[in-house]
Short mmCIF file of C-alpha atoms and ligand atoms in Angstrom, two decimals:
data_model
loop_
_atom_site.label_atom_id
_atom_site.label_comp_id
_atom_site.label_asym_id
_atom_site.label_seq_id
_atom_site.Cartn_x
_atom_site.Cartn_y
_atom_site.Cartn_z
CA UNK A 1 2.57 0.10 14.65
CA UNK A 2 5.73 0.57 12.28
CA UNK A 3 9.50 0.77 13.76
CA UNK A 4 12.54 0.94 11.71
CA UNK A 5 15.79 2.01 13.09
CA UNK A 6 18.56 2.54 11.02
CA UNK A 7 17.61 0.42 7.92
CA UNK A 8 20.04 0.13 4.93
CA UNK A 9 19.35 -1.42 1.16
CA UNK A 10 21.22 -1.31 -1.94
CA UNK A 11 20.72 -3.15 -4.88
CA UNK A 12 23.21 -5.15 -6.33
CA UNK A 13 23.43 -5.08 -10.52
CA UNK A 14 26.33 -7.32 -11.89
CA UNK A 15 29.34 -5.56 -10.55
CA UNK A 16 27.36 -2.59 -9.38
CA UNK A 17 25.87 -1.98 -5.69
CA UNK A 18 23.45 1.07 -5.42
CA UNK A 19 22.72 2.07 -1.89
CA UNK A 20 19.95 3.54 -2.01
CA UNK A 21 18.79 3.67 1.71
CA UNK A 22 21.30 5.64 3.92
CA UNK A 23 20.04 4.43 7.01
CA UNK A 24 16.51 5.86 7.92
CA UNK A 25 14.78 5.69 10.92
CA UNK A 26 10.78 6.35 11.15
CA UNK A 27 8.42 5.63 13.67
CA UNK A 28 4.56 5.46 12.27
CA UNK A 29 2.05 5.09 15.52
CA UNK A 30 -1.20 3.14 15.12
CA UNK A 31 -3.92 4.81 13.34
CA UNK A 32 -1.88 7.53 11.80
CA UNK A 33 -1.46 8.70 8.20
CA UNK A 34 1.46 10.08 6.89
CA UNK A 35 2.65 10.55 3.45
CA UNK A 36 5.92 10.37 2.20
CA UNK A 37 7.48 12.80 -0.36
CA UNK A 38 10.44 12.87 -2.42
CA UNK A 39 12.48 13.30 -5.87
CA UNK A 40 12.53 10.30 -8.14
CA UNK A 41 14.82 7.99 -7.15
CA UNK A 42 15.39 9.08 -3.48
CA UNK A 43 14.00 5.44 -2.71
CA UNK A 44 10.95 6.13 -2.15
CA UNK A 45 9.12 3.21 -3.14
CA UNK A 46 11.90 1.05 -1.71
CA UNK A 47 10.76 2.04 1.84
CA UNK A 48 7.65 1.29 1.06
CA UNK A 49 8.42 -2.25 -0.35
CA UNK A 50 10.52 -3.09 2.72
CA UNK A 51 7.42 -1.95 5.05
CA UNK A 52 5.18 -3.94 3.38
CA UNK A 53 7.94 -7.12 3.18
CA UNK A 54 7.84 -7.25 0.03
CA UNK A 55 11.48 -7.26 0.07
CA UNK A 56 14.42 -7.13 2.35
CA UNK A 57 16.47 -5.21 3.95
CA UNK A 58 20.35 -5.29 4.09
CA UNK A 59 20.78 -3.85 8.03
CA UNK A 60 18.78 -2.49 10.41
CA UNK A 61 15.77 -2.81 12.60
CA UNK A 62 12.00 -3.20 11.22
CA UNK A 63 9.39 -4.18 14.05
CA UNK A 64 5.42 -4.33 12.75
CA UNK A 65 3.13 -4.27 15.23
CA UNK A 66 5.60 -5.93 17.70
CA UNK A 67 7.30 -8.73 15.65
CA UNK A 68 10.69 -7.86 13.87
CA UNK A 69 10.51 -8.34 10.06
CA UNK A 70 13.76 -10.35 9.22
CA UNK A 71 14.57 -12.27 6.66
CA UNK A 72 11.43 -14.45 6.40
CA UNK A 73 10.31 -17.41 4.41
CA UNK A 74 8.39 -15.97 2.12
CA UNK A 75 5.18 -18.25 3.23
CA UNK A 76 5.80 -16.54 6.66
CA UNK A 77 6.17 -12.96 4.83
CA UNK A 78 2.84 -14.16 2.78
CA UNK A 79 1.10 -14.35 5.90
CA UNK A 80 2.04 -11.49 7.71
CA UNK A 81 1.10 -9.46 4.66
CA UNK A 82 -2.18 -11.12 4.51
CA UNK A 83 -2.93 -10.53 7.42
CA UNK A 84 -1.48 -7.28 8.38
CA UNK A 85 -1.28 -5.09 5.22
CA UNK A 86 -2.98 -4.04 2.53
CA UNK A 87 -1.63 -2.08 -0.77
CA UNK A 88 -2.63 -0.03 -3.44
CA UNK A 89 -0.17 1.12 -6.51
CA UNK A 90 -0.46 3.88 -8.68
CA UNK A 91 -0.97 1.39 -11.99
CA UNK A 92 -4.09 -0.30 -9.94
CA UNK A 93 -2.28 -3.81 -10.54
CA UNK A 94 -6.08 -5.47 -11.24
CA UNK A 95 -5.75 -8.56 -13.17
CA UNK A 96 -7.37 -7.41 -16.66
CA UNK A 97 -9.19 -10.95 -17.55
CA UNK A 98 -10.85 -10.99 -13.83
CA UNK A 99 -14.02 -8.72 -13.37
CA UNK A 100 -13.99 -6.23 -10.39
CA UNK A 101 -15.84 -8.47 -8.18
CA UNK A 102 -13.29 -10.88 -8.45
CA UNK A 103 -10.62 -9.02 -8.40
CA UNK A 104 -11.45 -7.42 -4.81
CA UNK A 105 -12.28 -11.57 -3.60
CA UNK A 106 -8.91 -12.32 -4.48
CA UNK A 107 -7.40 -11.92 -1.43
CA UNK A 108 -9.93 -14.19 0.19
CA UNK A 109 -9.27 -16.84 -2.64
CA UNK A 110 -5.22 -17.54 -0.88
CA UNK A 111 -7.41 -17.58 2.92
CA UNK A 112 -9.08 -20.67 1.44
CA UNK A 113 -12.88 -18.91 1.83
CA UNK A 114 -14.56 -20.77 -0.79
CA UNK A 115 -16.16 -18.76 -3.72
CA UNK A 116 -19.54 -18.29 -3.13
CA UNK A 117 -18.94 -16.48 0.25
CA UNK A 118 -15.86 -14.46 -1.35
CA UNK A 119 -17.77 -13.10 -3.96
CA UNK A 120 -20.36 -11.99 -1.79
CA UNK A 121 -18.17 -10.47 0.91
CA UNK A 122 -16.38 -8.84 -2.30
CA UNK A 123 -19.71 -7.38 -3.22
CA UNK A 124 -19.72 -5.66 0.02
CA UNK A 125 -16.34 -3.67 -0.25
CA UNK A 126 -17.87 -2.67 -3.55
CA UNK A 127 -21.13 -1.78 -2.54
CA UNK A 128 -18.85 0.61 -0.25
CA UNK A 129 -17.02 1.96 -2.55
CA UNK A 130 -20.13 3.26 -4.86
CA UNK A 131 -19.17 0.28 -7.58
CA UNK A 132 -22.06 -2.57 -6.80
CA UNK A 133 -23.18 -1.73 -10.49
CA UNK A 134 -19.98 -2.73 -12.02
CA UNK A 135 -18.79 -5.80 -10.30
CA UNK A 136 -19.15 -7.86 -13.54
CA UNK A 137 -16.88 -5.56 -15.64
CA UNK A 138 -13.61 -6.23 -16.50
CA UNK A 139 -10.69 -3.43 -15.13
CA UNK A 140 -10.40 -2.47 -18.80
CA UNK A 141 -14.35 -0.64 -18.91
CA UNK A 142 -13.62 1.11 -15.34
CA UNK A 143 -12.38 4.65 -15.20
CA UNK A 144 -8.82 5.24 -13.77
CA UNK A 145 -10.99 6.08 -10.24
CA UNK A 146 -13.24 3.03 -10.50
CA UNK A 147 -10.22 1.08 -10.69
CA UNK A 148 -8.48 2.77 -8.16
CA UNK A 149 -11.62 2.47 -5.85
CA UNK A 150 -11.62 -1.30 -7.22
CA UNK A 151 -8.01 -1.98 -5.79
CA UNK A 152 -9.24 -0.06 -2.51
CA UNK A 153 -11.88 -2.33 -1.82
CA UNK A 154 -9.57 -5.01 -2.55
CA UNK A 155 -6.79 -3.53 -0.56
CA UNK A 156 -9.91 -3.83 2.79
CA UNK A 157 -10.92 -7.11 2.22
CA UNK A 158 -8.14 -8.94 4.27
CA UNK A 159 -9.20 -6.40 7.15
CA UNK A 160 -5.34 -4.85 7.21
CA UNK A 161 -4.25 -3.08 9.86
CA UNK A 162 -2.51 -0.90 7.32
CA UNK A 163 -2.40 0.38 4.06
CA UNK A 164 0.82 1.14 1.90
CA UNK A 165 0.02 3.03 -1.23
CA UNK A 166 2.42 4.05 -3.81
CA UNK A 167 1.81 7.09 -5.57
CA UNK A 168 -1.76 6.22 -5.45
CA UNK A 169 -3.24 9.01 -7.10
CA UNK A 170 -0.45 8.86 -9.99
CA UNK A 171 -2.17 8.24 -12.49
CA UNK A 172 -5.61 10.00 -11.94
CA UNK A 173 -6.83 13.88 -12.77
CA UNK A 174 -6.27 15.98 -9.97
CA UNK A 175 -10.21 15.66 -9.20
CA UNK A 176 -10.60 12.06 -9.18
CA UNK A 177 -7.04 12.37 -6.69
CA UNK A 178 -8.88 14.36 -4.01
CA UNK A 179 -11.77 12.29 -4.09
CA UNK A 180 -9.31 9.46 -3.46
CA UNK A 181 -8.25 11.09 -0.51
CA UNK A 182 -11.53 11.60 0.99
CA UNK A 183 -12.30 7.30 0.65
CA UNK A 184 -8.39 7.57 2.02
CA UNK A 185 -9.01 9.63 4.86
CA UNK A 186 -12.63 7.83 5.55
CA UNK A 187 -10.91 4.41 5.76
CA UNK A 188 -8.08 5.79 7.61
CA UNK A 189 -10.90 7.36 10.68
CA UNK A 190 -11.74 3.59 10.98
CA UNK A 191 -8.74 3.22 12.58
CA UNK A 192 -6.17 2.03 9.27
CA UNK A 193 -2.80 2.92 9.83
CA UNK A 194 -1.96 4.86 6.43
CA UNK A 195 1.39 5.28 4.83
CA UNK A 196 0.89 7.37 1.36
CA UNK A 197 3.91 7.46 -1.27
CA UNK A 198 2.92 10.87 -3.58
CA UNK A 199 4.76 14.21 -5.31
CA UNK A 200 1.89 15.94 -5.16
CA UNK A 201 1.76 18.75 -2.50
CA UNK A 202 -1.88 18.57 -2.66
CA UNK A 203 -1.88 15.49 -1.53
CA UNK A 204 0.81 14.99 1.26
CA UNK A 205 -1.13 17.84 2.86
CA UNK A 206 -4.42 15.77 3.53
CA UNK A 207 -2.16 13.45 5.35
CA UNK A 208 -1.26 14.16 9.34
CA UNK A 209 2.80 14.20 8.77
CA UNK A 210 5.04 14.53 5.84
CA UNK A 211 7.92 12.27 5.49
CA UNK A 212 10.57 13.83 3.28
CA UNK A 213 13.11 11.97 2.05
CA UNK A 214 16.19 13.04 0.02
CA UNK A 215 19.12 10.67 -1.74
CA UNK A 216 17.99 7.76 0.75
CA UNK A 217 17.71 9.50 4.09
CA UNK A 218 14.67 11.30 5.97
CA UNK A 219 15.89 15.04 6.07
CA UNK A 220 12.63 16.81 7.04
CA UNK A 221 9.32 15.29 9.19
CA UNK A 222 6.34 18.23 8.94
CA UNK A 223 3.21 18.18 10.73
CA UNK A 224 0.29 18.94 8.14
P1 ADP B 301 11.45 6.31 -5.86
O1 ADP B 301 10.29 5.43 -5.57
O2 ADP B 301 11.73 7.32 -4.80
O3 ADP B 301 11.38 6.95 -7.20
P2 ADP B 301 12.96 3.83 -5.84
O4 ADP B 301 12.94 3.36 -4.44
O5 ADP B 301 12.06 3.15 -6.80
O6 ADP B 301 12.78 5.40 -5.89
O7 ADP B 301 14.44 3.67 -6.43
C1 ADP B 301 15.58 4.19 -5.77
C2 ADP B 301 16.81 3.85 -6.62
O8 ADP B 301 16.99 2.45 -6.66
C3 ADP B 301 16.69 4.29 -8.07
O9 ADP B 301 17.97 4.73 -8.50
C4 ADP B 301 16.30 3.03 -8.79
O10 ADP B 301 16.76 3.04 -10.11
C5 ADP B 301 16.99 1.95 -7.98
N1 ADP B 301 16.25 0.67 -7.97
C6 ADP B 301 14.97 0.50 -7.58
N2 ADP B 301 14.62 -0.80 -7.65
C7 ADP B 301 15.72 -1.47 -8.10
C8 ADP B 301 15.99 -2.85 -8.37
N3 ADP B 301 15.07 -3.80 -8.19
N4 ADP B 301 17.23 -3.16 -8.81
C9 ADP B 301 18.17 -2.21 -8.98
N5 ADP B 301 17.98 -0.90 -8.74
C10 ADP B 301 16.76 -0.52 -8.30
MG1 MG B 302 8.57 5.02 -6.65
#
């Protein structure tokens, strides 16, 4: 599903160039979930934005699900994430003046589905997610785990093929994590390929392989 070979990125500050990938290499096969693990700063979540193109990379190889992710228009990378991928961030990125229900249609609103039929098909991924009752409240009365369930259900909508999440249970009690998991895990037996960003221990070891990355390279793979 996910091939990158020898991928390098730095970021360039004024005068300044930080590299912060060293040139990793990672192979994720369809269906699996894996979790990735490292220090702050090892570049951790700027993997994760190259696999979900939501930047670019400076050299290297990235094929998803068969096409090679290069320098794209960004209507082309708009697409592809549309239609491929679907993300969920530790800080739940809901828009705070749009209720849950439309918050998970959103994604439907940029496939031109008019609104009627998003909001229902929204109240659906809800419904699944144990929240039917609180589709017409804003992200601001949800619990941290309603919201994260809210971004979730949002993250399905678009029917991805897989799911990048970046620390997702950050900012949640370790209870409300687990349980995060288990919808994780759930969605991920319907076939999702699963890539999970997370410190936690815990956590890395409900996923199938752990991904450790130090100061911009993969240094240890585990099976959990
Ligand atoms: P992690 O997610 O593992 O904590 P990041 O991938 O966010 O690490 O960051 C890796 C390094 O790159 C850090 O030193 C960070 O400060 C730097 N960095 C991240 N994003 C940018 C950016 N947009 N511009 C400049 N430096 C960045
Ligand atoms: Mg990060």
């Amino acid at each position: 599903m996910i091939q990158i070979n020898n991928i390098h990125k730095s970021y360039i500050t004024g005068q300044n160039s930080l590299h912060v990938l060293k040139g990793i290499d990672l192979r994720i096969e369809a269906g699996e979930m894996i979790s990735i693990m490292g220090a702050s700063g090892s570049g951790k979540s700027t993997l994760l934005n190259i696999l979900g193109i939501l930047d670019n990379y400076d050299s290297g190889e990235y094929i998803l699900n068969g096409l090679k992710i290069k320098k794209l228009s960004e209507r082309k990378a708009a697409q592809l994430r549309n239609k491929m991928l679907g993300f969920v961030f530790q800080s739940f990125n809901l828009v705070s003046f749009k209720n849950a229900m439309e918050n998970v249609a959103l994604p439907l609103y940029y496939q031109d589905i008019p609104r009627k039929k998003r909001n229902l098909i929204a109240m659906e991924y809800l419904d699944r997610m144990g929240l039917k009752e609180w589709a017409h409240h804003l992200p601001n009365e949800l619990s941290g785990g309603q919201k994260q369930r809210t971004a979730i259900a949002r993250a399905l909508i678009s029917k991805p093929k897989v799911i990048l999440a970046d620390e997702p249970t950050g900012a949640l009690d370790s209870v409300t994590s687990l349980e995060m998991m288990d919808i994780l895990q759930e969605i991920n037996k319907t076939g999702i390929t699963m890539v999970i960003v997370t410190h936690e221990y815990d956590i890395a070891a409900r996923t199938q392989k752990t991904v450790r990355i130090t100061d911009g390279l993969i240094t240890e793979i585990i099976n959990n």
